[in-house]
Structures are given as structure tokens and as C-alpha cells.
mmCIF file of C-alpha atoms in Angstrom:
data_model
loop_
_atom_site.group_PDB
_atom_site.id
_atom_site.type_symbol
_atom_site.label_atom_id
_atom_site.label_comp_id
_atom_site.label_asym_id
_atom_site.label_seq_id
_atom_site.Cartn_x
_atom_site.Cartn_y
_atom_site.Cartn_z
ATOM 1 C CA MET A 1 -3.637 -6.894 -3.948
ATOM 2 C CA SER A 2 -7.078 -8.299 -3.148
ATOM 3 C CA THR A 3 -7.137 -6.256 0.074
ATOM 4 C CA ILE A 4 -6.509 -3.060 -1.880
ATOM 5 C CA ARG A 5 -9.139 -4.014 -4.458
ATOM 6 C CA GLU A 6 -11.673 -4.576 -1.640
ATOM 7 C CA HIS A 7 -11.006 -1.100 -0.233
ATOM 8 C CA LEU A 8 -11.338 0.456 -3.697
ATOM 9 C CA ASN A 9 -14.565 -1.444 -4.394
ATOM 10 C CA ASN A 10 -15.966 -0.157 -1.078
ATOM 11 C CA GLY A 11 -15.336 3.425 -2.225
ATOM 12 C CA GLU A 12 -12.750 4.196 0.454
ATOM 13 C CA ASN A 13 -10.530 7.179 -0.403
ATOM 14 C CA THR A 14 -7.900 6.490 2.238
ATOM 15 C CA PHE A 15 -6.965 3.343 4.139
ATOM 16 C CA ASP A 16 -4.053 1.664 5.903
ATOM 17 C CA ILE A 17 -2.784 -1.880 5.593
ATOM 18 C CA THR A 18 -0.875 -3.232 8.581
ATOM 19 C CA ILE A 19 2.294 -5.197 7.854
ATOM 20 C CA ASN A 20 2.790 -8.172 10.177
ATOM 21 C CA ASP A 21 6.141 -9.896 9.753
ATOM 22 C CA SER A 22 9.349 -10.582 11.633
ATOM 23 C CA MET A 23 11.725 -9.192 9.047
ATOM 24 C CA ILE A 24 14.680 -7.064 10.198
ATOM 25 C CA ASP A 25 13.668 -3.375 10.131
ATOM 26 C CA SER A 26 16.454 -2.325 7.751
ATOM 27 C CA TYR A 27 15.326 -4.944 5.213
ATOM 28 C CA LYS A 28 11.672 -4.233 5.821
ATOM 29 C CA GLN A 29 12.068 -0.531 5.006
ATOM 30 C CA ILE A 30 13.753 -1.212 1.677
ATOM 31 C CA ILE A 31 11.321 -3.944 0.650
ATOM 32 C CA TYR A 32 8.142 -2.110 1.638
ATOM 33 C CA TYR A 33 9.307 1.168 0.061
ATOM 34 C CA LEU A 34 9.625 -0.829 -3.165
ATOM 35 C CA VAL A 35 6.223 -2.462 -2.585
ATOM 36 C CA ALA A 36 4.667 0.983 -2.055
ATOM 37 C CA TYR A 37 6.294 2.262 -5.247
ATOM 38 C CA GLN A 38 5.044 -0.709 -7.267
ATOM 39 C CA LEU A 39 1.507 -0.485 -5.874
ATOM 40 C CA SER A 40 1.442 3.250 -6.654
ATOM 41 C CA ASN A 41 2.333 2.464 -10.268
ATOM 42 C CA THR A 42 -0.147 -0.392 -10.704
ATOM 43 C CA ASP A 43 -3.193 0.112 -12.939
ATOM 44 C CA TRP A 44 -6.178 0.077 -10.584
ATOM 45 C CA SER A 45 -8.838 0.308 -13.323
ATOM 46 C CA GLY A 46 -8.554 4.057 -13.663
ATOM 47 C CA GLU A 47 -8.083 4.825 -9.958
ATOM 48 C CA LYS A 48 -4.923 6.774 -9.066
ATOM 49 C CA LEU A 49 -3.494 5.319 -5.868
ATOM 50 C CA MET A 50 -0.598 6.762 -3.865
ATOM 51 C CA VAL A 51 0.955 4.291 -1.417
ATOM 52 C CA THR A 52 3.558 5.145 1.218
ATOM 53 C CA TYR A 53 5.231 2.984 3.847
ATOM 54 C CA SER A 54 5.911 3.972 7.453
ATOM 55 C CA GLN A 55 6.226 2.011 10.700
ATOM 56 C CA ASN A 56 4.695 -1.296 9.595
ATOM 57 C CA MET A 57 1.863 0.359 7.644
ATOM 58 C CA LEU A 58 1.128 0.882 3.986
ATOM 59 C CA HIS A 59 -0.889 4.106 3.797
ATOM 60 C CA CYS A 60 -3.048 4.295 0.659
ATOM 61 C CA VAL A 61 -4.748 7.408 -0.733
ATOM 62 C CA ILE A 62 -6.879 7.811 -3.867
ATOM 63 C CA TYR A 63 -6.090 11.050 -5.677
#
């Protein structure tokens, strides 16, 4: 969460966060889809953030 906050504080409108782990891909997809959903629904002090997961990346966009 601190990484996302840093990007928001720097005024970035779009950014990617690389996922580095050794989890099995089938588990990773389920878990990081849920992470993306939760981050998209988190209150970011008025910022609307859409987060998606694909191929070991969380893609974040302010809208």
C-alpha cells in the first residue's frame, strides 16, 4: 500500500507494480485478482484508482 501511496503522492496517473513471487500461476491469478479488486475499492483520500492484474503486474490507473 505504501508503494501505491508513493505513486499517488508523486501525481502519477498510471503505473505498474511488478509481482515477484514463486506462487503457482493458478493460485497467483486468483489471489492477485482479489488483491486488485480490494485495492480498487480502497479509499485513497478521494482518488479513484482502478487496479487490474495481468502477467505478474498490477496495473493502476487514476480515473
